[in-house]
Amino acid sequence: MRVWGLTGGIGAGKSEAARVLRTLGVPVLDADQVARAQMAPGSPVHDAVIDAFGTGILGPDGRVDRGRLAAIVFADPALRTRLDALTHGPVMATLQQRLDRLAEGGHPLAVIEAALVFETGLDRTLDGTIAVVAPIDVRVARVRARDGVDEAAVRARIAAQVDDDARRARATRVIENAGDLDALRAAISDLLVRILSGA
């Protein structure tokens, strides 16, 4: 079974691309979803993150408030590196277990959806990577419409991530996603044929 990574910055359309892949029958493992599950109260990862960042990141329900934590780590690269060090290993172990099950089931291809494919070095363990990119103004508009946040906050998050030029340089395949959903579906369908045929 071949394993590819799917990545893209906030607002580029990575999650939408993952949904399209799923509708085309490709198993997509969401690394961010795994990370959220592993940060449930009482888990070792949850306790380690609280020890590192304090109880101020907790919401009223005792769960980690991802917005608060994001505001802290996106403002300080050293703290983001610290968070990644606490969460990356457990996330990868869970993903590997799921990949093993998919391989046993005879799937020819699986995709790991992750925001930090290149930053964590995950790309070095994969058969290929897909980067979804889009102009910054398009990304800002998408995130503002989706999350109801102000432009400055979106641009700060974009600035804290790897830029699209770096993604283009490192990715095996690039999907330019400045258009509508139909254009994205067509691009992914074409790309999937190429991957499965080895082209």
PDB file of C-alpha atoms in Angstrom:
ATOM      1  CA  MET A   1       0.000   0.000   0.000  1.00  0.00           C
ATOM      2  CA  ARG A   2       1.260   3.450  -0.904  1.00  0.00           C
ATOM      3  CA  VAL A   3       0.875   6.217   1.662  1.00  0.00           C
ATOM      4  CA  TRP A   4       0.744   9.852   0.606  1.00  0.00           C
ATOM      5  CA  GLY A   5       0.492  13.015   2.664  1.00  0.00           C
ATOM      6  CA  LEU A   6      -2.029  15.796   2.080  1.00  0.00           C
ATOM      7  CA  THR A   7      -1.189  19.230   3.420  1.00  0.00           C
ATOM      8  CA  GLY A   8      -1.987  22.892   2.992  1.00  0.00           C
ATOM      9  CA  GLY A   9      -2.147  26.087   4.976  1.00  0.00           C
ATOM     10  CA  ILE A  10      -5.215  27.451   6.683  1.00  0.00           C
ATOM     11  CA  GLY A  11      -7.888  28.344   4.135  1.00  0.00           C
ATOM     12  CA  ALA A  12      -6.156  26.620   1.217  1.00  0.00           C
ATOM     13  CA  GLY A  13      -8.718  23.812   1.021  1.00  0.00           C
ATOM     14  CA  LYS A  14      -6.848  20.835   2.477  1.00  0.00           C
ATOM     15  CA  SER A  15      -9.865  19.531   4.396  1.00  0.00           C
ATOM     16  CA  GLU A  16     -12.122  19.925   1.368  1.00  0.00           C
ATOM     17  CA  ALA A  17      -9.574  18.024  -0.719  1.00  0.00           C
ATOM     18  CA  ALA A  18      -9.634  15.257   1.900  1.00  0.00           C
ATOM     19  CA  ARG A  19     -13.435  15.051   1.647  1.00  0.00           C
ATOM     20  CA  VAL A  20     -13.202  14.723  -2.126  1.00  0.00           C
ATOM     21  CA  LEU A  21     -10.637  11.934  -1.813  1.00  0.00           C
ATOM     22  CA  ARG A  22     -12.938  10.073   0.585  1.00  0.00           C
ATOM     23  CA  THR A  23     -15.841  10.330  -1.867  1.00  0.00           C
ATOM     24  CA  LEU A  24     -13.535   8.765  -4.460  1.00  0.00           C
ATOM     25  CA  GLY A  25     -12.922   5.794  -2.167  1.00  0.00           C
ATOM     26  CA  VAL A  26      -9.500   6.722  -0.791  1.00  0.00           C
ATOM     27  CA  PRO A  27      -9.039   6.216   2.977  1.00  0.00           C
ATOM     28  CA  VAL A  28      -7.914   9.517   4.505  1.00  0.00           C
ATOM     29  CA  LEU A  29      -6.528   9.587   8.034  1.00  0.00           C
ATOM     30  CA  ASP A  30      -6.868  12.985   9.719  1.00  0.00           C
ATOM     31  CA  ALA A  31      -3.783  13.578  11.872  1.00  0.00           C
ATOM     32  CA  ASP A  32      -5.359  16.659  13.477  1.00  0.00           C
ATOM     33  CA  GLN A  33      -8.413  14.616  14.497  1.00  0.00           C
ATOM     34  CA  VAL A  34      -6.150  11.985  16.058  1.00  0.00           C
ATOM     35  CA  ALA A  35      -4.304  14.740  17.931  1.00  0.00           C
ATOM     36  CA  ARG A  36      -7.596  16.136  19.270  1.00  0.00           C
ATOM     37  CA  ALA A  37      -8.709  12.701  20.455  1.00  0.00           C
ATOM     38  CA  GLN A  38      -5.400  12.123  22.214  1.00  0.00           C
ATOM     39  CA  MET A  39      -5.792  15.394  24.078  1.00  0.00           C
ATOM     40  CA  ALA A  40      -8.951  14.236  25.858  1.00  0.00           C
ATOM     41  CA  PRO A  41      -8.964  14.928  29.613  1.00  0.00           C
ATOM     42  CA  GLY A  42      -7.088  12.297  31.584  1.00  0.00           C
ATOM     43  CA  SER A  43      -4.947  11.143  28.686  1.00  0.00           C
ATOM     44  CA  PRO A  44      -1.148  11.210  28.971  1.00  0.00           C
ATOM     45  CA  VAL A  45      -0.896  13.763  26.151  1.00  0.00           C
ATOM     46  CA  HIS A  46      -3.508  16.017  27.799  1.00  0.00           C
ATOM     47  CA  ASP A  47      -1.638  15.926  31.109  1.00  0.00           C
ATOM     48  CA  ALA A  48       1.707  16.634  29.435  1.00  0.00           C
ATOM     49  CA  VAL A  49       0.285  19.612  27.534  1.00  0.00           C
ATOM     50  CA  ILE A  50      -1.256  21.050  30.722  1.00  0.00           C
ATOM     51  CA  ASP A  51       2.066  20.613  32.524  1.00  0.00           C
ATOM     52  CA  ALA A  52       3.811  22.479  29.702  1.00  0.00           C
ATOM     53  CA  PHE A  53       1.313  25.288  29.055  1.00  0.00           C
ATOM     54  CA  GLY A  54      -0.693  25.638  32.274  1.00  0.00           C
ATOM     55  CA  THR A  55      -4.376  25.442  33.134  1.00  0.00           C
ATOM     56  CA  GLY A  56      -5.088  28.736  31.345  1.00  0.00           C
ATOM     57  CA  ILE A  57      -5.542  26.781  28.108  1.00  0.00           C
ATOM     58  CA  LEU A  58      -8.482  24.831  29.541  1.00  0.00           C
ATOM     59  CA  GLY A  59     -12.078  25.611  28.710  1.00  0.00           C
ATOM     60  CA  PRO A  60     -14.925  25.448  31.244  1.00  0.00           C
ATOM     61  CA  ASP A  61     -15.442  21.751  30.464  1.00  0.00           C
ATOM     62  CA  GLY A  62     -11.865  20.866  31.431  1.00  0.00           C
ATOM     63  CA  ARG A  63     -10.827  20.211  27.847  1.00  0.00           C
ATOM     64  CA  VAL A  64      -7.977  21.969  26.104  1.00  0.00           C
ATOM     65  CA  ASP A  65      -9.340  25.047  24.344  1.00  0.00           C
ATOM     66  CA  ARG A  66      -7.645  24.689  20.964  1.00  0.00           C
ATOM     67  CA  GLY A  67      -8.172  28.367  20.184  1.00  0.00           C
ATOM     68  CA  ARG A  68      -6.342  29.457  23.325  1.00  0.00           C
ATOM     69  CA  LEU A  69      -3.550  26.970  22.760  1.00  0.00           C
ATOM     70  CA  ALA A  70      -3.224  28.019  19.101  1.00  0.00           C
ATOM     71  CA  ALA A  71      -2.982  31.689  20.088  1.00  0.00           C
ATOM     72  CA  ILE A  72      -0.050  30.837  22.365  1.00  0.00           C
ATOM     73  CA  VAL A  73       1.911  28.539  20.061  1.00  0.00           C
ATOM     74  CA  PHE A  74       1.377  30.508  16.852  1.00  0.00           C
ATOM     75  CA  ALA A  75       2.832  33.574  18.585  1.00  0.00           C
ATOM     76  CA  ASP A  76       6.033  31.782  19.625  1.00  0.00           C
ATOM     77  CA  PRO A  77       7.835  29.254  17.380  1.00  0.00           C
ATOM     78  CA  ALA A  78       9.674  27.754  20.366  1.00  0.00           C
ATOM     79  CA  LEU A  79       6.379  26.971  22.107  1.00  0.00           C
ATOM     80  CA  ARG A  80       4.986  25.490  18.902  1.00  0.00           C
ATOM     81  CA  THR A  81       8.031  23.222  18.682  1.00  0.00           C
ATOM     82  CA  ARG A  82       7.456  22.221  22.306  1.00  0.00           C
ATOM     83  CA  LEU A  83       3.821  21.324  21.610  1.00  0.00           C
ATOM     84  CA  ASP A  84       4.806  19.313  18.532  1.00  0.00           C
ATOM     85  CA  ALA A  85       7.352  17.369  20.594  1.00  0.00           C
ATOM     86  CA  LEU A  86       4.629  16.361  23.075  1.00  0.00           C
ATOM     87  CA  THR A  87       2.036  15.328  20.507  1.00  0.00           C
ATOM     88  CA  HIS A  88       3.854  14.075  17.403  1.00  0.00           C
ATOM     89  CA  GLY A  89       5.011  10.663  18.680  1.00  0.00           C
ATOM     90  CA  PRO A  90       1.638   9.481  20.038  1.00  0.00           C
ATOM     91  CA  VAL A  91      -0.169  10.733  16.928  1.00  0.00           C
ATOM     92  CA  MET A  92       2.212   8.883  14.607  1.00  0.00           C
ATOM     93  CA  ALA A  93       1.871   5.647  16.592  1.00  0.00           C
ATOM     94  CA  THR A  94      -1.925   5.756  16.231  1.00  0.00           C
ATOM     95  CA  LEU A  95      -1.727   6.596  12.522  1.00  0.00           C
ATOM     96  CA  GLN A  96       0.657   3.698  11.918  1.00  0.00           C
ATOM     97  CA  GLN A  97      -1.753   1.265  13.597  1.00  0.00           C
ATOM     98  CA  ARG A  98      -4.553   2.474  11.315  1.00  0.00           C
ATOM     99  CA  LEU A  99      -2.330   2.274   8.224  1.00  0.00           C
ATOM    100  CA  ASP A 100      -1.408  -1.296   9.108  1.00  0.00           C
ATOM    101  CA  ARG A 101      -5.112  -2.221   9.237  1.00  0.00           C
ATOM    102  CA  LEU A 102      -5.764  -0.561   5.871  1.00  0.00           C
ATOM    103  CA  ALA A 103      -2.828  -2.417   4.300  1.00  0.00           C
ATOM    104  CA  GLU A 104      -4.162  -5.702   5.670  1.00  0.00           C
ATOM    105  CA  GLY A 105      -7.523  -4.830   4.072  1.00  0.00           C
ATOM    106  CA  GLY A 106      -5.912  -4.592   0.660  1.00  0.00           C
ATOM    107  CA  HIS A 107      -6.161  -0.855   0.025  1.00  0.00           C
ATOM    108  CA  PRO A 108      -3.744   0.279  -2.710  1.00  0.00           C
ATOM    109  CA  LEU A 109      -3.508   3.845  -1.377  1.00  0.00           C
ATOM    110  CA  ALA A 110      -4.066   5.738   1.860  1.00  0.00           C
ATOM    111  CA  VAL A 111      -3.625   9.432   2.567  1.00  0.00           C
ATOM    112  CA  ILE A 112      -2.597  11.150   5.797  1.00  0.00           C
ATOM    113  CA  GLU A 113      -4.124  14.614   6.065  1.00  0.00           C
ATOM    114  CA  ALA A 114      -1.889  16.823   8.214  1.00  0.00           C
ATOM    115  CA  ALA A 115      -1.135  20.515   8.423  1.00  0.00           C
ATOM    116  CA  LEU A 116       2.497  19.867   9.379  1.00  0.00           C
ATOM    117  CA  VAL A 117       3.622  17.237   6.865  1.00  0.00           C
ATOM    118  CA  PHE A 118       6.855  19.068   6.059  1.00  0.00           C
ATOM    119  CA  GLU A 119       7.502  20.756   9.410  1.00  0.00           C
ATOM    120  CA  THR A 120       7.514  17.451  11.308  1.00  0.00           C
ATOM    121  CA  GLY A 121       9.500  15.538   8.681  1.00  0.00           C
ATOM    122  CA  LEU A 122       6.547  13.238   8.008  1.00  0.00           C
ATOM    123  CA  ASP A 123       7.109  13.687   4.272  1.00  0.00           C
ATOM    124  CA  ARG A 124      10.359  11.715   4.523  1.00  0.00           C
ATOM    125  CA  THR A 125       8.398   8.579   5.498  1.00  0.00           C
ATOM    126  CA  LEU A 126       5.780   8.838   2.723  1.00  0.00           C
ATOM    127  CA  ASP A 127       5.560   7.721  -0.891  1.00  0.00           C
ATOM    128  CA  GLY A 128       4.562  11.227  -1.965  1.00  0.00           C
ATOM    129  CA  THR A 129       2.930  14.456  -0.859  1.00  0.00           C
ATOM    130  CA  ILE A 130       0.088  16.614  -2.150  1.00  0.00           C
ATOM    131  CA  ALA A 131       0.096  20.308  -1.284  1.00  0.00           C
ATOM    132  CA  VAL A 132      -3.112  22.303  -1.671  1.00  0.00           C
ATOM    133  CA  VAL A 133      -2.293  25.972  -2.218  1.00  0.00           C
ATOM    134  CA  ALA A 134      -4.263  29.157  -2.880  1.00  0.00           C
ATOM    135  CA  PRO A 135      -3.614  32.919  -3.014  1.00  0.00           C
ATOM    136  CA  ILE A 136      -3.416  34.512   0.423  1.00  0.00           C
ATOM    137  CA  ASP A 137      -6.372  36.854  -0.162  1.00  0.00           C
ATOM    138  CA  VAL A 138      -8.528  33.859  -1.121  1.00  0.00           C
ATOM    139  CA  ARG A 139      -7.408  31.978   1.991  1.00  0.00           C
ATOM    140  CA  VAL A 140      -8.142  34.962   4.242  1.00  0.00           C
ATOM    141  CA  ALA A 141     -11.632  35.357   2.796  1.00  0.00           C
ATOM    142  CA  ARG A 142     -12.395  31.646   3.223  1.00  0.00           C
ATOM    143  CA  VAL A 143     -11.300  31.547   6.857  1.00  0.00           C
ATOM    144  CA  ARG A 144     -13.121  34.768   7.744  1.00  0.00           C
ATOM    145  CA  ALA A 145     -16.331  33.394   6.202  1.00  0.00           C
ATOM    146  CA  ARG A 146     -15.891  30.030   7.922  1.00  0.00           C
ATOM    147  CA  ASP A 147     -14.745  31.094  11.400  1.00  0.00           C
ATOM    148  CA  GLY A 148     -15.980  34.672  11.747  1.00  0.00           C
ATOM    149  CA  VAL A 149     -12.541  35.952  12.794  1.00  0.00           C
ATOM    150  CA  ASP A 150     -10.884  39.229  11.887  1.00  0.00           C
ATOM    151  CA  GLU A 151      -8.453  39.579   9.015  1.00  0.00           C
ATOM    152  CA  ALA A 152      -5.426  40.336  11.197  1.00  0.00           C
ATOM    153  CA  ALA A 153      -5.867  37.092  13.152  1.00  0.00           C
ATOM    154  CA  VAL A 154      -6.085  35.042   9.949  1.00  0.00           C
ATOM    155  CA  ARG A 155      -3.032  36.704   8.434  1.00  0.00           C
ATOM    156  CA  ALA A 156      -1.067  36.079  11.645  1.00  0.00           C
ATOM    157  CA  ARG A 157      -1.858  32.363  11.454  1.00  0.00           C
ATOM    158  CA  ILE A 158      -0.914  32.229   7.785  1.00  0.00           C
ATOM    159  CA  ALA A 159       2.368  34.007   8.551  1.00  0.00           C
ATOM    160  CA  ALA A 160       3.171  31.447  11.270  1.00  0.00           C
ATOM    161  CA  GLN A 161       2.871  28.544   8.821  1.00  0.00           C
ATOM    162  CA  VAL A 162       5.167  27.384   6.048  1.00  0.00           C
ATOM    163  CA  ASP A 163       4.416  29.504   2.984  1.00  0.00           C
ATOM    164  CA  ASP A 164       2.994  28.111  -0.232  1.00  0.00           C
ATOM    165  CA  ASP A 165       6.252  28.579  -2.145  1.00  0.00           C
ATOM    166  CA  ALA A 166       7.957  26.222   0.311  1.00  0.00           C
ATOM    167  CA  ARG A 167       5.096  23.737  -0.038  1.00  0.00           C
ATOM    168  CA  ARG A 168       5.357  23.877  -3.832  1.00  0.00           C
ATOM    169  CA  ALA A 169       9.099  23.269  -3.651  1.00  0.00           C
ATOM    170  CA  ARG A 170       8.790  20.203  -1.423  1.00  0.00           C
ATOM    171  CA  ALA A 171       5.541  18.579  -2.553  1.00  0.00           C
ATOM    172  CA  THR A 172       5.399  15.750  -5.059  1.00  0.00           C
ATOM    173  CA  ARG A 173       2.164  17.162  -6.496  1.00  0.00           C
ATOM    174  CA  VAL A 174       0.547  20.592  -6.096  1.00  0.00           C
ATOM    175  CA  ILE A 175      -3.144  21.449  -6.400  1.00  0.00           C
ATOM    176  CA  GLU A 176      -3.828  25.123  -7.106  1.00  0.00           C
ATOM    177  CA  ASN A 177      -7.158  25.763  -5.388  1.00  0.00           C
ATOM    178  CA  ALA A 178      -8.189  29.304  -6.243  1.00  0.00           C
ATOM    179  CA  GLY A 179     -11.430  28.219  -7.914  1.00  0.00           C
ATOM    180  CA  ASP A 180     -14.660  26.547  -6.871  1.00  0.00           C
ATOM    181  CA  LEU A 181     -15.414  23.082  -5.543  1.00  0.00           C
ATOM    182  CA  ASP A 182     -16.034  21.618  -9.000  1.00  0.00           C
ATOM    183  CA  ALA A 183     -12.554  22.681 -10.108  1.00  0.00           C
ATOM    184  CA  LEU A 184     -11.055  21.141  -6.973  1.00  0.00           C
ATOM    185  CA  ARG A 185     -12.905  17.852  -7.561  1.00  0.00           C
ATOM    186  CA  ALA A 186     -11.671  17.726 -11.144  1.00  0.00           C
ATOM    187  CA  ALA A 187      -8.073  18.404 -10.103  1.00  0.00           C
ATOM    188  CA  ILE A 188      -8.140  15.708  -7.434  1.00  0.00           C
ATOM    189  CA  SER A 189      -9.766  13.147  -9.714  1.00  0.00           C
ATOM    190  CA  ASP A 190      -7.058  13.744 -12.305  1.00  0.00           C
ATOM    191  CA  LEU A 191      -4.328  13.564  -9.679  1.00  0.00           C
ATOM    192  CA  LEU A 192      -5.706  10.329  -8.239  1.00  0.00           C
ATOM    193  CA  VAL A 193      -5.585   8.649 -11.643  1.00  0.00           C
ATOM    194  CA  ARG A 194      -1.951   9.714 -11.985  1.00  0.00           C
ATOM    195  CA  ILE A 195      -0.996   8.438  -8.518  1.00  0.00           C
ATOM    196  CA  LEU A 196      -2.703   5.072  -8.935  1.00  0.00           C
ATOM    197  CA  SER A 197      -1.190   4.582 -12.388  1.00  0.00           C
ATOM    198  CA  GLY A 198       2.254   5.556 -11.178  1.00  0.00           C
ATOM    199  CA  ALA A 199       2.447   8.455 -13.626  1.00  0.00           C
TER     200      ALA A 199
END
